[in-house]
Amino acid sequence: MKKIVFLLLVNSTLMLSQTNDEAMLKQIYKVALTESKAYPWLDDLSNKIGHRLSGSSGAAKAVTYTKEQMELLGLDKVYLQEVMVPQWVRGEKEVAYLQVEKQKKSFPICALGMSVATPKNGLLANVIEVKSLEELKALGTDKVKGKIIFFNRPMNPEFIETFHAYGSCVDQRSSGAREAGELGAVGVIVRSMNLRLDDFPHTGSTNYKDIAMDKRIPAAAISTNGAEELSKLLTENPNAKLYFKQSCQTLEDVLSYNVVGEITGSEHPNKIMVVGGHLDSWDLGDGSHDDGAGCVQSMAVLEIFRKLNYKPKNTIRVVLFMNEENGVKGGLKYEELSSKNKENHIFALESDSGGFTPRGFSIEADDSNFDKITTWKNLFEPYLIHIFRKGHTGVDIGPLKSEKIVKVALQPDSQRYFDYHHAANDTFDAVNKRELELGAASMASLMYLFDQYGLQ
């Protein structure tokens, strides 16, 4: 009889807890969809400040703005973390054309981030088209020396998850210039990481690693339409020469900041839960999806808790990381300071996949904690959140090391993300207000549940 009573009490407690959680999530979504400042914040970041490339005046203005907005939320602490960041400057608008006999066909290009410039008067050379780094290496120095290498491997449309398509071909952007330069090429043109055909070149970092400055060759991205046409023209005119000119340069590192705000935990102030995105962006658009959306969603998590007068058990900290795009200096500095201060992080959530409709979460956790999180799936079903899977979480929370920590990434619908990623059309008008707010609500809901039930 005692066993039956005990089981009834346990089941009753679980049902009550479930009911309370359902009510709390309903309130979180209500506040996010009717009261949140996430969309106005993004409007200011995008349209009043603009791009926020590390070391730029826009990045500095964004630091000041987001710190002020978090102070207005009445958080327990708001502060800045100093971090030295690269200062790469694009310079004049890039130019490219293919010289076929007496005619010149122009193409839309943009310098890849951290690339060196071409000679002052530009660069003119024959072109070799390749589909992979392996194909490049197979050519050898004799065929590559003195040429411009055109990497033209498209994102694979067969992948339903577009980040898999991105991962399958981004090595030509990140490593193409280094590999081609070592074989004696004089320049690199890379097909943009974009599934659709359009005229927007998409930038992104190229990595020379430890190659001497005088051995580095210029690298640029070409739009997908441009890549298709260039490939066709080269097939018809294999001896045609390509000209391109860019004037980018890397200046001395400059001082910047991570922006941090927190609500101190009522029961476990030394246990820290982080939510964040990266405040910097590339310079072609205004970085609304990448990653203004993630920043304002992270700020909105604390805004929602404040509006609901929710007092978390653990310390909940929002971090807007600086320099994710071309160095990850903000994420590395955050971990350095965390280790120095012997902080205990139990949870980290990052939003850096655009402000599209949320679909679920990608999770890095041991089996017991992963299983625990998946028991909350039914609470998210009314909000059409269904993905709970193990996988990559985030670049900025990646360096975080604690004795035991769960890391999570918000997973929005990815089908449109690479239409805008690192391109001039990544602007405020591309972000839907309701989708942005749903993402913030999903993040706040997961933060609430983890705060309530903690690590296994």
XYZ file of C-alpha atoms in Angstrom:
456
model
C 0.000 0.000 0.000
C 2.835 2.422 0.888
C 4.485 1.756 -2.493
C 1.273 2.579 -4.336
C 0.852 5.823 -2.386
C 4.471 6.761 -3.099
C 4.051 6.151 -6.829
C 0.847 8.196 -6.859
C 2.653 11.062 -5.140
C 5.546 10.902 -7.608
C 3.208 10.850 -10.606
C 1.182 13.695 -9.146
C 4.351 15.764 -8.653
C 5.507 15.073 -12.217
C 2.108 16.031 -13.623
C 2.089 19.253 -11.596
C 5.625 20.069 -12.749
C 4.655 19.405 -16.355
C 1.622 21.659 -16.014
C 3.729 24.442 -14.506
C 6.304 24.140 -17.289
C 3.612 24.262 -19.964
C 2.240 27.436 -18.386
C 5.687 29.005 -18.182
C 6.501 28.270 -21.833
C 3.166 29.734 -22.840
C 4.044 32.938 -20.990
C 7.528 33.027 -22.527
C 6.144 32.787 -26.046
C 3.449 35.357 -25.291
C 5.973 37.940 -24.090
C 8.348 37.228 -26.971
C 5.608 37.654 -29.581
C 3.906 40.705 -28.070
C 6.393 42.686 -25.967
C 9.965 41.905 -27.000
C 12.348 44.573 -28.251
C 14.339 42.066 -30.304
C 13.140 43.388 -33.668
C 13.630 47.106 -32.827
C 17.076 46.266 -31.471
C 17.936 44.557 -34.746
C 16.568 47.537 -36.662
C 18.965 49.826 -34.788
C 21.953 47.515 -35.229
C 21.265 47.120 -38.942
C 19.972 50.481 -40.061
C 21.468 52.958 -37.594
C 24.844 51.280 -37.129
C 25.297 49.036 -40.177
C 28.045 46.487 -40.669
C 30.169 45.581 -37.668
C 33.406 44.142 -39.008
C 35.952 43.689 -36.202
C 38.010 46.809 -35.647
C 35.543 49.053 -37.498
C 33.647 52.076 -36.209
C 30.429 50.076 -36.657
C 31.690 47.385 -34.289
C 32.588 50.031 -31.709
C 29.148 51.646 -31.998
C 27.474 48.236 -31.624
C 29.386 47.608 -28.389
C 28.185 50.910 -26.948
C 24.613 50.417 -28.139
C 24.116 46.865 -26.845
C 25.718 47.688 -23.497
C 23.307 50.613 -23.092
C 20.298 48.479 -24.022
C 21.236 45.763 -21.546
C 21.663 48.379 -18.823
C 18.115 49.553 -19.549
C 16.868 46.011 -18.856
C 17.970 46.407 -15.249
C 20.240 43.398 -15.188
C 22.340 42.656 -12.115
C 25.583 43.195 -14.036
C 26.511 44.671 -17.416
C 30.156 44.976 -18.381
C 32.720 44.777 -21.173
C 35.569 42.312 -21.673
C 38.603 43.720 -23.471
C 39.804 41.740 -26.475
C 42.310 42.580 -29.198
C 40.887 41.881 -32.662
C 42.114 41.942 -36.282
C 41.483 45.036 -38.389
C 41.031 43.992 -41.993
C 39.868 46.700 -44.420
C 38.257 45.951 -47.776
C 39.280 49.151 -49.564
C 37.942 50.145 -52.988
C 35.231 48.142 -54.735
C 36.709 45.089 -56.420
C 36.820 44.730 -60.215
C 37.022 41.609 -62.390
C 36.659 40.811 -66.082
C 37.589 38.097 -68.549
C 39.508 39.319 -71.557
C 38.356 37.380 -74.641
C 40.098 38.685 -77.754
C 39.122 42.397 -77.813
C 36.115 42.060 -75.521
C 35.868 42.248 -71.739
C 33.200 40.435 -69.729
C 32.792 41.795 -66.181
C 31.937 39.689 -63.137
C 30.741 40.580 -59.609
C 33.449 39.672 -57.106
C 34.456 40.588 -53.571
C 37.697 40.047 -51.702
C 37.688 37.184 -49.235
C 38.184 38.230 -45.654
C 41.826 38.512 -44.565
C 42.980 38.290 -48.176
C 45.903 40.349 -49.401
C 45.489 42.867 -52.207
C 46.385 42.380 -55.833
C 49.201 44.512 -57.237
C 48.194 48.179 -57.426
C 47.295 47.929 -61.112
C 45.524 44.611 -60.719
C 46.340 41.095 -61.818
C 45.990 39.572 -65.317
C 46.664 35.879 -65.950
C 45.390 32.710 -67.548
C 42.834 30.737 -65.565
C 42.625 27.098 -64.530
C 39.235 25.876 -63.310
C 39.196 23.143 -60.664
C 36.498 21.539 -58.534
C 38.524 20.645 -55.442
C 41.770 21.051 -53.544
C 42.677 17.513 -54.567
C 42.266 18.370 -58.241
C 44.467 21.431 -57.717
C 47.223 19.401 -56.054
C 47.109 16.824 -58.832
C 47.980 19.534 -61.381
C 51.301 20.244 -59.702
C 53.524 23.303 -59.755
C 54.358 23.174 -63.472
C 50.727 23.687 -64.527
C 49.664 25.999 -61.693
C 52.573 28.446 -61.549
C 51.677 31.916 -62.787
C 47.961 31.092 -63.136
C 44.777 32.239 -61.451
C 42.968 29.258 -59.927
C 39.190 29.265 -60.241
C 37.564 26.999 -57.624
C 34.115 26.144 -58.949
C 32.664 23.431 -56.733
C 29.014 24.317 -55.963
C 27.160 23.553 -52.760
C 25.546 20.150 -53.182
C 21.756 20.622 -53.555
C 21.115 16.999 -52.593
C 21.787 17.761 -48.923
C 18.530 18.661 -47.169
C 20.494 20.224 -44.324
C 22.164 23.156 -46.067
C 24.944 23.431 -43.479
C 26.100 20.015 -44.661
C 26.190 21.367 -48.216
C 28.208 24.337 -46.963
C 30.625 22.145 -45.047
C 31.205 19.970 -48.093
C 32.700 22.767 -50.166
C 33.841 25.605 -47.876
C 37.419 24.263 -47.814
C 38.039 25.850 -51.229
C 37.282 29.260 -49.691
C 39.140 28.768 -46.433
C 42.203 26.948 -47.797
C 42.198 27.556 -51.558
C 44.495 30.571 -51.574
C 47.027 28.890 -49.307
C 47.138 25.668 -51.314
C 47.238 27.430 -54.684
C 49.893 29.868 -53.516
C 52.181 27.058 -52.416
C 52.007 25.674 -55.969
C 52.919 29.037 -57.503
C 49.496 30.441 -58.460
C 49.220 34.233 -58.527
C 45.578 34.539 -57.472
C 42.388 32.655 -56.565
C 38.746 33.106 -57.491
C 36.223 31.041 -55.500
C 32.598 30.280 -56.295
C 30.362 31.801 -53.611
C 28.913 29.502 -50.948
C 25.316 29.903 -52.106
C 22.763 27.339 -53.271
C 20.803 29.654 -55.543
C 21.979 31.411 -58.688
C 22.247 35.171 -58.213
C 24.635 38.078 -58.661
C 25.773 38.496 -55.034
C 29.351 37.481 -54.258
C 29.639 36.056 -50.726
C 32.712 36.806 -48.661
C 34.185 34.805 -45.756
C 37.636 34.234 -44.334
C 40.550 32.705 -46.164
C 43.364 31.325 -44.058
C 47.045 31.618 -44.978
C 48.151 30.104 -41.659
C 51.916 30.614 -41.242
C 52.797 31.422 -44.857
C 55.089 34.467 -45.141
C 53.422 37.704 -46.213
C 55.317 37.887 -49.497
C 54.090 34.385 -50.427
C 50.378 35.136 -49.927
C 48.207 35.503 -53.019
C 44.959 37.500 -53.393
C 41.659 35.645 -53.121
C 38.178 36.754 -54.139
C 34.686 35.263 -54.305
C 32.603 35.385 -57.469
C 28.795 35.250 -57.529
C 27.144 31.971 -58.495
C 25.802 33.453 -61.736
C 29.274 34.797 -62.415
C 30.845 31.408 -61.740
C 28.487 29.690 -64.156
C 29.234 32.202 -66.910
C 32.983 32.270 -66.276
C 33.107 28.479 -66.493
C 31.217 28.515 -69.786
C 33.441 31.197 -71.300
C 36.604 29.387 -70.223
C 35.367 26.210 -71.889
C 34.887 28.157 -75.118
C 38.072 30.227 -74.706
C 40.608 28.231 -72.657
C 43.388 30.744 -73.317
C 41.388 33.766 -72.138
C 42.901 35.850 -69.346
C 41.170 37.017 -66.212
C 41.814 40.401 -64.649
C 40.924 41.299 -61.086
C 41.836 44.063 -58.728
C 41.300 44.512 -54.997
C 42.922 46.846 -52.478
C 42.197 45.190 -49.123
C 44.738 45.284 -46.315
C 45.286 44.086 -42.768
C 46.153 46.809 -40.261
C 47.377 46.511 -36.670
C 45.098 44.720 -34.190
C 42.822 47.058 -32.250
C 41.073 46.981 -28.886
C 37.449 45.846 -28.888
C 35.077 44.153 -26.451
C 32.735 41.309 -25.660
C 29.516 42.725 -24.192
C 28.241 40.840 -21.139
C 25.078 41.114 -19.062
C 23.742 38.779 -16.392
C 21.060 37.933 -13.870
C 22.651 36.457 -10.737
C 21.389 33.034 -9.711
C 19.137 32.941 -6.651
C 20.295 29.474 -5.502
C 23.514 28.702 -7.396
C 25.159 32.017 -8.335
C 28.439 30.270 -9.150
C 26.821 28.012 -11.742
C 26.711 29.915 -15.025
C 24.434 29.467 -18.018
C 25.481 31.408 -21.119
C 23.395 32.498 -24.086
C 24.941 34.479 -26.934
C 25.734 35.330 -30.520
C 28.505 37.264 -32.251
C 28.301 41.033 -32.498
C 30.693 41.419 -35.403
C 29.616 40.912 -39.020
C 31.052 41.064 -42.502
C 31.030 44.419 -44.235
C 29.037 43.840 -47.434
C 25.577 43.959 -45.814
C 24.591 44.900 -42.290
C 24.781 41.418 -40.783
C 21.107 41.117 -39.827
C 20.956 37.332 -40.096
C 24.674 36.774 -39.401
C 24.597 37.452 -36.547
C 22.561 40.443 -35.488
C 19.610 38.074 -35.103
C 21.474 35.852 -32.660
C 22.583 38.823 -30.585
C 19.124 40.350 -30.153
C 17.587 36.926 -29.514
C 20.114 36.355 -26.737
C 19.391 39.750 -25.226
C 15.671 38.958 -25.492
C 16.110 35.854 -23.305
C 17.048 38.054 -20.361
C 14.446 40.644 -21.356
C 11.726 37.953 -21.254
C 12.845 36.686 -17.847
C 12.838 40.229 -16.499
C 9.340 40.911 -17.817
C 8.057 37.661 -16.259
C 9.873 38.432 -12.998
C 11.544 35.051 -13.276
C 14.386 34.616 -10.803
C 16.703 31.918 -12.152
C 18.315 29.399 -9.839
C 21.616 29.681 -11.726
C 23.363 32.778 -13.038
C 22.191 33.450 -16.584
C 24.630 35.448 -18.676
C 24.245 36.881 -22.161
C 27.509 37.308 -24.071
C 27.800 39.173 -27.362
C 31.095 37.889 -28.716
C 33.381 40.015 -30.870
C 35.331 38.722 -33.895
C 33.723 35.381 -34.669
C 33.968 35.992 -38.413
C 37.711 36.455 -38.801
C 39.493 35.182 -35.738
C 37.203 34.003 -32.884
C 39.179 36.265 -30.556
C 36.091 37.059 -28.478
C 35.208 33.434 -27.806
C 38.813 32.586 -26.968
C 39.138 35.581 -24.641
C 35.892 34.687 -22.865
C 37.184 31.178 -22.145
C 40.580 32.547 -21.074
C 38.966 34.847 -18.515
C 36.554 32.144 -17.434
C 39.433 29.759 -16.722
C 41.417 32.466 -14.953
C 38.439 33.260 -12.709
C 37.683 29.541 -12.162
C 34.100 29.977 -13.354
C 31.808 26.959 -13.585
C 29.718 26.930 -16.751
C 27.011 24.278 -16.818
C 25.189 25.323 -20.004
C 25.875 27.374 -23.133
C 23.415 28.222 -25.918
C 24.419 29.961 -29.147
C 22.313 31.417 -31.956
C 24.331 31.869 -35.154
C 22.283 30.329 -37.961
C 20.050 33.234 -38.925
C 16.739 34.630 -37.742
C 14.548 32.122 -39.552
C 11.763 29.945 -38.122
C 13.171 27.849 -35.263
C 13.030 24.083 -35.777
C 14.898 22.797 -32.729
C 18.308 22.379 -31.182
C 21.685 20.788 -31.893
C 23.214 19.477 -28.703
C 26.671 18.579 -27.382
C 26.177 16.566 -24.199
C 26.809 13.189 -22.654
C 24.084 10.586 -23.088
C 22.383 11.209 -19.738
C 22.007 14.950 -20.305
C 21.015 14.506 -23.940
C 18.324 12.031 -22.909
C 17.115 14.427 -20.243
C 16.748 17.287 -22.736
C 14.839 15.095 -25.168
C 12.220 14.408 -22.461
C 11.179 18.047 -22.917
C 10.254 17.562 -26.566
C 6.543 17.340 -25.822
C 6.661 20.800 -24.206
C 7.965 22.254 -27.473
C 5.574 20.436 -29.801
C 2.842 23.131 -29.591
C 5.458 25.590 -30.918
C 6.469 23.341 -33.844
C 9.923 22.697 -32.373
C 10.860 19.106 -33.162
C 14.629 18.742 -33.763
C 16.617 17.497 -30.756
C 19.809 15.894 -32.008
C 23.477 15.632 -31.197
C 25.726 17.814 -33.319
C 27.839 20.958 -33.667
C 26.764 23.887 -31.519
C 28.717 27.110 -31.978
C 32.070 28.647 -32.814
C 32.089 31.097 -29.910
C 30.966 28.672 -27.204
C 33.239 25.997 -28.659
C 36.302 27.004 -26.579
C 34.347 26.874 -23.279
C 35.683 24.213 -20.940
C 34.120 23.316 -17.605
C 34.157 20.074 -15.647
C 30.733 19.241 -17.055
C 28.880 21.409 -19.546
C 26.029 21.067 -22.015
C 26.322 23.106 -25.219
C 23.405 23.817 -27.535
C 22.786 25.664 -30.791
C 19.445 27.007 -31.935
C 18.530 25.311 -35.236
C 16.365 27.534 -37.441
C 15.117 26.438 -40.841
C 18.235 26.552 -43.008
C 16.863 26.580 -46.551
C 17.229 30.343 -47.124
C 20.230 31.047 -44.919
C 22.925 30.773 -47.569
C 21.018 33.108 -49.888
C 22.175 35.860 -47.497
C 25.217 34.483 -45.689
C 28.194 36.914 -45.913
C 26.604 38.842 -48.812
C 25.372 42.377 -49.479
C 21.734 41.270 -49.191
C 22.115 40.250 -45.528
C 20.047 43.242 -44.471
C 17.234 44.033 -42.064
C 14.479 43.600 -44.651
C 15.482 39.925 -45.026
C 14.514 39.160 -41.397
C 10.909 38.349 -40.498
C 9.842 39.828 -37.159
C 7.750 36.857 -36.065
C 10.379 34.288 -36.997
C 12.986 36.251 -35.035
C 10.751 36.398 -31.955
C 9.878 32.696 -32.141
C 13.592 31.941 -32.054
C 14.056 34.083 -28.947
C 11.129 32.349 -27.246
C 12.520 28.902 -28.065
C 15.885 29.870 -26.597
C 14.326 31.318 -23.441
C 12.198 28.199 -23.004
C 15.182 25.862 -23.164
C 17.143 28.119 -20.798
C 14.235 28.046 -18.345
C 13.935 24.250 -18.408
C 17.644 23.716 -17.957
C 17.732 26.248 -15.145
C 14.913 24.393 -13.408
C 16.235 20.877 -13.796
C 20.000 21.282 -14.210
C 22.736 18.848 -15.138
C 22.425 15.098 -14.734
